[in-house]
PDB file of C-alpha atoms in Angstrom:
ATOM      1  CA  UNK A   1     -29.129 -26.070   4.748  1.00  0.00           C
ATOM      2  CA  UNK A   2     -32.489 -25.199   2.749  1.00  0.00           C
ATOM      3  CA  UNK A   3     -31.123 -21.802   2.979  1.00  0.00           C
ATOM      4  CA  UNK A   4     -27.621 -22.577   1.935  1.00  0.00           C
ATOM      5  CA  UNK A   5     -28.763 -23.955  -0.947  1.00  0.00           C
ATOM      6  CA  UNK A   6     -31.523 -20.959  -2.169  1.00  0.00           C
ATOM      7  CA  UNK A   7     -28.202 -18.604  -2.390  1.00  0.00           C
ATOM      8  CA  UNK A   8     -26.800 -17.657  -5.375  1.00  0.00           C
ATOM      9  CA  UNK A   9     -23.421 -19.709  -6.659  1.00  0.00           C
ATOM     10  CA  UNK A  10     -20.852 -16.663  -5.187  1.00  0.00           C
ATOM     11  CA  UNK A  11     -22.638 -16.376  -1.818  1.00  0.00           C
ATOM     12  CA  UNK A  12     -23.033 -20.436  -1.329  1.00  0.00           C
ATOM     13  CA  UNK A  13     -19.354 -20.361  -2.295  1.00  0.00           C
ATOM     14  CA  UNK A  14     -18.590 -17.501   0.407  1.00  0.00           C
ATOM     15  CA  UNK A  15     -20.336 -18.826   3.215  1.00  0.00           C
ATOM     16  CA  UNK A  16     -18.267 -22.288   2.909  1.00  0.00           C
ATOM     17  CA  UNK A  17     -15.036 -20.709   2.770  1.00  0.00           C
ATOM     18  CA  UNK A  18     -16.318 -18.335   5.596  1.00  0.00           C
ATOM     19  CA  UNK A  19     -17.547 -21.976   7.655  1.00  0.00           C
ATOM     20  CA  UNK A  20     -13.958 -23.266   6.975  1.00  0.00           C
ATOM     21  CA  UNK A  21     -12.864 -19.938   7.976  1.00  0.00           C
ATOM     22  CA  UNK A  22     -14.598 -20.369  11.385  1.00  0.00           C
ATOM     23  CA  UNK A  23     -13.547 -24.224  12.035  1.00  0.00           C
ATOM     24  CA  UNK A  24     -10.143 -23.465  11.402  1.00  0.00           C
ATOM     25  CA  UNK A  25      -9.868 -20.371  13.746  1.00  0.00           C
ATOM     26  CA  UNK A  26     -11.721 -22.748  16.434  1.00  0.00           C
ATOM     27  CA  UNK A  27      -9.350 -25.316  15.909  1.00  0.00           C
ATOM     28  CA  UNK A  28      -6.042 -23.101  15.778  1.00  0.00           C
ATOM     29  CA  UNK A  29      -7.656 -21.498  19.459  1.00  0.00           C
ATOM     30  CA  UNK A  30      -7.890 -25.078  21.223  1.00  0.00           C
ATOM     31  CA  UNK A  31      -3.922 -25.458  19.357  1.00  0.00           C
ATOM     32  CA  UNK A  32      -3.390 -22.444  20.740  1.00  0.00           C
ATOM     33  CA  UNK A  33      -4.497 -22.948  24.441  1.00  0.00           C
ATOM     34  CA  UNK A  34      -2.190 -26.293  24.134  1.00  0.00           C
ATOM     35  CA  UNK A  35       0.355 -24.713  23.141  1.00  0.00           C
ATOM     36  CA  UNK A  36       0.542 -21.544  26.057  1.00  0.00           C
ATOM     37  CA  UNK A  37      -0.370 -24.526  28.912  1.00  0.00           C
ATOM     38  CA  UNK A  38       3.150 -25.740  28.225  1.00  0.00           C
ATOM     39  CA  UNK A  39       5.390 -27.853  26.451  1.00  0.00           C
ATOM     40  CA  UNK A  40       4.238 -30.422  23.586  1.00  0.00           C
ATOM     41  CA  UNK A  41       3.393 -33.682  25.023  1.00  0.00           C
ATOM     42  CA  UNK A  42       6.230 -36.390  24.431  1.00  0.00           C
ATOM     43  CA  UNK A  43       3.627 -38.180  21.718  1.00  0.00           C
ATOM     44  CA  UNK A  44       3.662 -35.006  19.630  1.00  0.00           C
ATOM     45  CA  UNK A  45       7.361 -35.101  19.575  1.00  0.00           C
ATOM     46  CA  UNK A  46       7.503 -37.982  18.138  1.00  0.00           C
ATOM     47  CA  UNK A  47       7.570 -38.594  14.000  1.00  0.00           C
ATOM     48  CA  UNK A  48       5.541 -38.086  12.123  1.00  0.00           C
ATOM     49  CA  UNK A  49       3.540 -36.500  14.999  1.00  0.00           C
ATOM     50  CA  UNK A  50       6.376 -33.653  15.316  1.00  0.00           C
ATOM     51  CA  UNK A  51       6.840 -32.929  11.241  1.00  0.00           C
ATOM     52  CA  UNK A  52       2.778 -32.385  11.146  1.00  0.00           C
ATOM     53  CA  UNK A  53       3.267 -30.307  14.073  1.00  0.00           C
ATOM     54  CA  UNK A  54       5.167 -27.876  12.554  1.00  0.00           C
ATOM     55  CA  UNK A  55       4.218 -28.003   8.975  1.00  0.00           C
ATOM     56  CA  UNK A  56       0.858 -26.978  10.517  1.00  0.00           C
ATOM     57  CA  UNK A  57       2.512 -24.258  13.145  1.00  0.00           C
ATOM     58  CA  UNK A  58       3.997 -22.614   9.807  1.00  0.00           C
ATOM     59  CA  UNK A  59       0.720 -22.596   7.505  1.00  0.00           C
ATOM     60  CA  UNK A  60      -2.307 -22.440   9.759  1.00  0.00           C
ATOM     61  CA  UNK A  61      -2.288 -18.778  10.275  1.00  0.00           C
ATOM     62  CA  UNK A  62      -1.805 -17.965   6.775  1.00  0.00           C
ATOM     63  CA  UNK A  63      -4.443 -20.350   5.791  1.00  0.00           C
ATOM     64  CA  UNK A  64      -7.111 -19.054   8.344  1.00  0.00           C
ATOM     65  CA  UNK A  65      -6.206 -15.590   7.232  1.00  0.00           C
ATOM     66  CA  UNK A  66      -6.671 -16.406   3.328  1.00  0.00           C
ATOM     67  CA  UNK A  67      -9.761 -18.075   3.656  1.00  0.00           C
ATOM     68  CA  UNK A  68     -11.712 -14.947   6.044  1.00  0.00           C
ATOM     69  CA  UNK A  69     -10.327 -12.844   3.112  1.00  0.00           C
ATOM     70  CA  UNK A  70     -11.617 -15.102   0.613  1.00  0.00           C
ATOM     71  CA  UNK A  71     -14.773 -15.532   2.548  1.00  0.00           C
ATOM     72  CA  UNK A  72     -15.289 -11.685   2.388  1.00  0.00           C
ATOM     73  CA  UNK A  73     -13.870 -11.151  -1.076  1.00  0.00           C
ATOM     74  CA  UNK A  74     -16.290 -12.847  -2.759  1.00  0.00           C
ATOM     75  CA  UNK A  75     -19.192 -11.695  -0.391  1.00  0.00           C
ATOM     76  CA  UNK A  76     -18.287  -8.133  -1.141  1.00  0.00           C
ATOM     77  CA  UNK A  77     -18.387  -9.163  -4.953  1.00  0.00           C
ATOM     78  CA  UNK A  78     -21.880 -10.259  -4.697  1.00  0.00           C
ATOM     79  CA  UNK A  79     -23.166  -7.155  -3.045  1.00  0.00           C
ATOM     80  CA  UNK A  80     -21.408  -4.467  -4.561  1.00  0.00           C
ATOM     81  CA  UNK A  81     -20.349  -5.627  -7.555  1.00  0.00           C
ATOM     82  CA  UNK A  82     -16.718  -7.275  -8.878  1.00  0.00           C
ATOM     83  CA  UNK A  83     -15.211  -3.938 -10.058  1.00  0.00           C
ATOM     84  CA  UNK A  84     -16.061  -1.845  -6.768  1.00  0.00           C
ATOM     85  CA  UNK A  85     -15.357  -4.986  -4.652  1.00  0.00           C
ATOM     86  CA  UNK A  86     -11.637  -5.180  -5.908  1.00  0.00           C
ATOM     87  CA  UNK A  87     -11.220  -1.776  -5.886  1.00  0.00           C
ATOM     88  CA  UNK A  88     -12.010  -1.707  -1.848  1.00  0.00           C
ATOM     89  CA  UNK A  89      -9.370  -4.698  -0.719  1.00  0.00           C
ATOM     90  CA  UNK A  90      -7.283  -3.289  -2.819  1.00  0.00           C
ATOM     91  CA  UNK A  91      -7.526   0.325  -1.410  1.00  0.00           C
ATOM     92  CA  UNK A  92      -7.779  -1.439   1.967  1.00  0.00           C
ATOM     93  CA  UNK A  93      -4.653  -4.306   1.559  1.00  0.00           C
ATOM     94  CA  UNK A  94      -2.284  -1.113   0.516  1.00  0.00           C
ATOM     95  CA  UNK A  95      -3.541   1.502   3.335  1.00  0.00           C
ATOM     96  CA  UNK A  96      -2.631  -1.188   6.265  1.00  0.00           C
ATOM     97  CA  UNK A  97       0.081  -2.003   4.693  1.00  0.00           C
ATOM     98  CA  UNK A  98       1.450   1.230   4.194  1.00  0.00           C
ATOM     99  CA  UNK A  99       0.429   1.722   7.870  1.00  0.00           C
ATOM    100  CA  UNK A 100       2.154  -1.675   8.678  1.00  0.00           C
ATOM    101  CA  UNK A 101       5.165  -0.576   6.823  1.00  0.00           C
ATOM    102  CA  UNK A 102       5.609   2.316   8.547  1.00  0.00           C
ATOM    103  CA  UNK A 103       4.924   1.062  11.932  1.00  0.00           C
ATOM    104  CA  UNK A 104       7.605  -1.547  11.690  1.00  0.00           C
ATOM    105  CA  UNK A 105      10.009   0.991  10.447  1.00  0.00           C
ATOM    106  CA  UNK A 106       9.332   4.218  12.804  1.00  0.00           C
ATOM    107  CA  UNK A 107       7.143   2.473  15.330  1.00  0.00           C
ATOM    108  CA  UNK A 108       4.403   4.560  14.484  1.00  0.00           C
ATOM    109  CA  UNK A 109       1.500   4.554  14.592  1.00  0.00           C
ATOM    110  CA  UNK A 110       1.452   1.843  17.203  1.00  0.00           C
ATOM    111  CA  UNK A 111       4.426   1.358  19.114  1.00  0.00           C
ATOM    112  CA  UNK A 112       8.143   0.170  18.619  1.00  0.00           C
ATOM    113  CA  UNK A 113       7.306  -3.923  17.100  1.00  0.00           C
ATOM    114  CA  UNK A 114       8.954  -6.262  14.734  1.00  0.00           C
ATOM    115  CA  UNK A 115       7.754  -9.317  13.202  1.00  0.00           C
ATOM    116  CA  UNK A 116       9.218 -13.044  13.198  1.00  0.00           C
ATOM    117  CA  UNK A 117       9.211 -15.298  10.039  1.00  0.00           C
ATOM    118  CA  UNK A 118       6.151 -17.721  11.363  1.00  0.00           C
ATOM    119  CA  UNK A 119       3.524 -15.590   9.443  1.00  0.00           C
ATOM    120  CA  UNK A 120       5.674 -16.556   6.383  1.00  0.00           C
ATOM    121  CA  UNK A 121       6.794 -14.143   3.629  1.00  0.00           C
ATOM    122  CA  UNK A 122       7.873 -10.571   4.736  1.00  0.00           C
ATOM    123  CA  UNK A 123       6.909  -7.824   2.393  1.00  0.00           C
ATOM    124  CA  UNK A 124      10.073  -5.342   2.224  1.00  0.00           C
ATOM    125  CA  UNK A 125      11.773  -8.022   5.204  1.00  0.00           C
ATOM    126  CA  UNK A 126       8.895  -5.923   7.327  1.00  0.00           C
ATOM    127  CA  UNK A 127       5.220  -7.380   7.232  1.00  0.00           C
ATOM    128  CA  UNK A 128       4.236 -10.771   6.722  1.00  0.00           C
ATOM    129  CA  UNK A 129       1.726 -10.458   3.406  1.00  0.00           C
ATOM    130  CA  UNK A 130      -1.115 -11.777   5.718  1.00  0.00           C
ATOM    131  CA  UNK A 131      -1.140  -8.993   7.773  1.00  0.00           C
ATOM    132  CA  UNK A 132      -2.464  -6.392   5.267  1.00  0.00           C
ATOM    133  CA  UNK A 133      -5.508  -9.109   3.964  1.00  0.00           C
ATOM    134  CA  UNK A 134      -6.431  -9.281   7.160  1.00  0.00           C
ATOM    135  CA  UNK A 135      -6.802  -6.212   8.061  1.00  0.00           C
ATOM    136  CA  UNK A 136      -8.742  -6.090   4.909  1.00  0.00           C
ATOM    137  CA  UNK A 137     -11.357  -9.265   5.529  1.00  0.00           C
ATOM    138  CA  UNK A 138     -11.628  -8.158   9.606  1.00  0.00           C
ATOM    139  CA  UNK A 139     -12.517  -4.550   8.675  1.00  0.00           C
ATOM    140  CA  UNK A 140     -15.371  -5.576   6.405  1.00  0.00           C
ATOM    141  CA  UNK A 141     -16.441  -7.876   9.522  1.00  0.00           C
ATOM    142  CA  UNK A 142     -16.147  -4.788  11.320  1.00  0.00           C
ATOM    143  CA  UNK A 143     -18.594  -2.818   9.131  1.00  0.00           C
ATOM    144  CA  UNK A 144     -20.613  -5.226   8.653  1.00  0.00           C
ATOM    145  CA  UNK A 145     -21.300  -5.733  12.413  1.00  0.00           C
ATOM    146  CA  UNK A 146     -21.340  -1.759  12.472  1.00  0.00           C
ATOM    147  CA  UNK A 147     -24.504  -2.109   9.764  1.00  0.00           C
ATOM    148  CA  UNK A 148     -25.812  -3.940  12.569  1.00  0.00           C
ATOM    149  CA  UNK A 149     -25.674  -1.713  15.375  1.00  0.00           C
ATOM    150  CA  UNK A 150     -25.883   1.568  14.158  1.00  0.00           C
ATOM    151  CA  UNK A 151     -28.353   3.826  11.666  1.00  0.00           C
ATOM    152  CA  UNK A 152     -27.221   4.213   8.289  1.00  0.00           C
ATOM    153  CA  UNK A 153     -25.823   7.340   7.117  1.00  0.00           C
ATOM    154  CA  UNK A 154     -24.379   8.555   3.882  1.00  0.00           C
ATOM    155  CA  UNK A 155     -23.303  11.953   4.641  1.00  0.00           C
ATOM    156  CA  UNK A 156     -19.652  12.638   5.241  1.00  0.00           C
ATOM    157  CA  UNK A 157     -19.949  13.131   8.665  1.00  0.00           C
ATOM    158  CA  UNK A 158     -22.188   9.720   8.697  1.00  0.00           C
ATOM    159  CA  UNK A 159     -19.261   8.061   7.090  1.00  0.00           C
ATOM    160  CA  UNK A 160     -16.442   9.031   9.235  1.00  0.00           C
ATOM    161  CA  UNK A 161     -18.573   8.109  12.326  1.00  0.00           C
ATOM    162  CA  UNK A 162     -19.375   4.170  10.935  1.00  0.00           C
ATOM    163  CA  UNK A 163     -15.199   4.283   9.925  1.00  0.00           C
ATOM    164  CA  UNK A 164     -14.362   4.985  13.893  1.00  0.00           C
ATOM    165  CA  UNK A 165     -16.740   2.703  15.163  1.00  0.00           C
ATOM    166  CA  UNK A 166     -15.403  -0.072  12.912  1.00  0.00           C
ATOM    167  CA  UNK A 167     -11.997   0.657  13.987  1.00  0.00           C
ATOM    168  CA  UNK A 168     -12.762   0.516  17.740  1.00  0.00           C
ATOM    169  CA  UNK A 169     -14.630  -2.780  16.774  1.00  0.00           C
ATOM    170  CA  UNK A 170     -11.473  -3.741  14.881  1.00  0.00           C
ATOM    171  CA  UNK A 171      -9.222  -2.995  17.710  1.00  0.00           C
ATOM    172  CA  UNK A 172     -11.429  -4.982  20.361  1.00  0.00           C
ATOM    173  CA  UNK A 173     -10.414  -8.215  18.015  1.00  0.00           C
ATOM    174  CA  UNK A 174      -6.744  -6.863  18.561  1.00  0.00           C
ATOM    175  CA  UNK A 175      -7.024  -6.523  22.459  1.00  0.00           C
ATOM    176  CA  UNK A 176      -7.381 -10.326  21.922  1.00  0.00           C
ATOM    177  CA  UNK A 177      -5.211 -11.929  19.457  1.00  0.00           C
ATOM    178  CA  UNK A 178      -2.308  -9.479  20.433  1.00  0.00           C
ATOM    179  CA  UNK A 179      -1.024 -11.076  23.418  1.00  0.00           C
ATOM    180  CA  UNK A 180      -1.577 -14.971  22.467  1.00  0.00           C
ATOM    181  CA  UNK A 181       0.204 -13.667  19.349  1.00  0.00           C
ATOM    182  CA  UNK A 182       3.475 -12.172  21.198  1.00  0.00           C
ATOM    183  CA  UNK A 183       3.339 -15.487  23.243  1.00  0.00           C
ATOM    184  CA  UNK A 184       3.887 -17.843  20.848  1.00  0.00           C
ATOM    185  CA  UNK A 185       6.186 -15.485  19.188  1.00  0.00           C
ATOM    186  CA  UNK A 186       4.785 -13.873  15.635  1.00  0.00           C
ATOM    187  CA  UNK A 187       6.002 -10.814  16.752  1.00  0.00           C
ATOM    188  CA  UNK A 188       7.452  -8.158  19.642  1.00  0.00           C
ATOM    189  CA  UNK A 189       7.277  -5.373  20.964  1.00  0.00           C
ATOM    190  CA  UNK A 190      10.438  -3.648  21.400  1.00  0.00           C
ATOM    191  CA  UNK A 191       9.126  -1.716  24.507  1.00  0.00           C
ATOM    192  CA  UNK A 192       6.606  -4.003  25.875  1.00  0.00           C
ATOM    193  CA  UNK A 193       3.618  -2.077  27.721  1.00  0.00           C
ATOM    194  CA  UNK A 194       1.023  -2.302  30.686  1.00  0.00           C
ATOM    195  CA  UNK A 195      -1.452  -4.884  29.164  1.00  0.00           C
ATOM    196  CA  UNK A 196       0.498  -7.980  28.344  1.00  0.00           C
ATOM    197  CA  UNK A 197       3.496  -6.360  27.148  1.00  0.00           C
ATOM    198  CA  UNK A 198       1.015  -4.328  24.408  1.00  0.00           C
ATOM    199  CA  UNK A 199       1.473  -0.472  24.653  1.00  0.00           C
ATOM    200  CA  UNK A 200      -1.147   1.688  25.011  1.00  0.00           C
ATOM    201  CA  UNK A 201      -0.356   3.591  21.733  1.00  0.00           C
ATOM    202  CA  UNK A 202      -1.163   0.257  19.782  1.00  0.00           C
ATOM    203  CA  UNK A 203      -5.044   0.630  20.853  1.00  0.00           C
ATOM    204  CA  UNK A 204      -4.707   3.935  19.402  1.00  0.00           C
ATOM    205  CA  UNK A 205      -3.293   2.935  16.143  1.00  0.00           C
ATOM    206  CA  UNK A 206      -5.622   0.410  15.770  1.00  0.00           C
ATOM    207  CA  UNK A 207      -8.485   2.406  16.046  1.00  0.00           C
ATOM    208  CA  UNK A 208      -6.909   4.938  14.007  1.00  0.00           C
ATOM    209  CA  UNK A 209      -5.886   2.861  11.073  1.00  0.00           C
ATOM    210  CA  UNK A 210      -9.107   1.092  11.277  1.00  0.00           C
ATOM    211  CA  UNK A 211     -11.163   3.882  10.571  1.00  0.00           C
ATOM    212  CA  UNK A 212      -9.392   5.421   8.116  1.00  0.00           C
ATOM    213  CA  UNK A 213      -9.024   2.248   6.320  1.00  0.00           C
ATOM    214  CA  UNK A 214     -12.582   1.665   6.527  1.00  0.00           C
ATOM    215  CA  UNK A 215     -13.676   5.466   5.598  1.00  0.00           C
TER     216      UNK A 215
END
């Protein structure tokens, strides 16, 4: 707490949103694991159990996903600047997008896959509009635990190498949250493939995407 409260207004501000962030993603993984052990109990089909139910169903994933961004948003303003931290989401949010847009329309570069409408709005009818902020806010995780692991380098070929390894960081969250995700429905894969209906080209999309996002 003591150190909580010796940080600067923007990084205090960051590190609750990125707490919240945390909570929220522990609480949606215990909803989760509920939710994949079966059917909802007969007291959560009950009102007003049941309309809580699936008011939060629709806007926990959007939530958790605003709140990492915001988390990193601001953290990235308070290291780099606000000018050079908006220009990186923003370079970031429209390069996995664009990747994201293309995938759902050619099925490259990750495999055949549409998205349902429990992510909420669907950018061109194609990508729910968390899916490009999250790449955003996960690849900055990504680097960040990079920073941690490896020696900084600033040449180009330095770069490149700290862009793949975020992106096979990045892709380890995938090999994850992919199958719970296809579970509970948020979207399919029109082929499905060897590890829980995921296809092997996804992995290399991932890690693909990821480091050229993050270059």
């Amino acid at each position: 707490m003591n150190r909580l409260a010796s940080l600067s207004k923007l990084d205090r501000t960051a590190w609750i949103l990125m707490l919240v962030h945390v909570m929220a993603t522990v609480f949606a993984s215990m909803a989760f694991a509920t939710i994949l052990s079966g059917p909802p109990p007969a007291w959560m089909q009950q009102e007003p159990n049941k309309t809580i139910y699936e008011i939060g169903w629709k806007v926990s994933g959007p939530s958790v996903v605003c709140l990492g961004f915001l988390a990193a948003l601001l953290h990235a303003i308070g290291r780099f600047g606000k000018t050079r931290a908006l220009k990186m989401f923003a370079y970031a949010s429209i390069v996995s997008l664009s990747a994201e847009l293309l995938g759902t329309s050619t099925g490259y570069p990750f495999g055949g896959y549409s998205y349902t409408n429990l992510l909420g709005y669907r950018i061109a009818e194609l990508v729910p509009f968390p899916i490009p902020i999250s790449w955003t806010f996960m690849l900055y995780c990504s680097l960040a635990m990079v920073g941690l692991l490896a020696k900084a380098d600033d040449s180009n070929g330095g770069r490149w190498r700290w862009a793949l390894y975020a992106g096979i960081v990045l892709s380890a969250w995938d090999v994850a949250m992919d199958p719970a995700m296809v579970v509970t429905t948020h979207w399919y894969w029109h082929e499905p493939g060897f590890f829980y209906g995921m296809p092997f080209t996804n992995w290399l999309g991932w890690i693909g995407t990821g480091a050229v996002v993050a270059r």
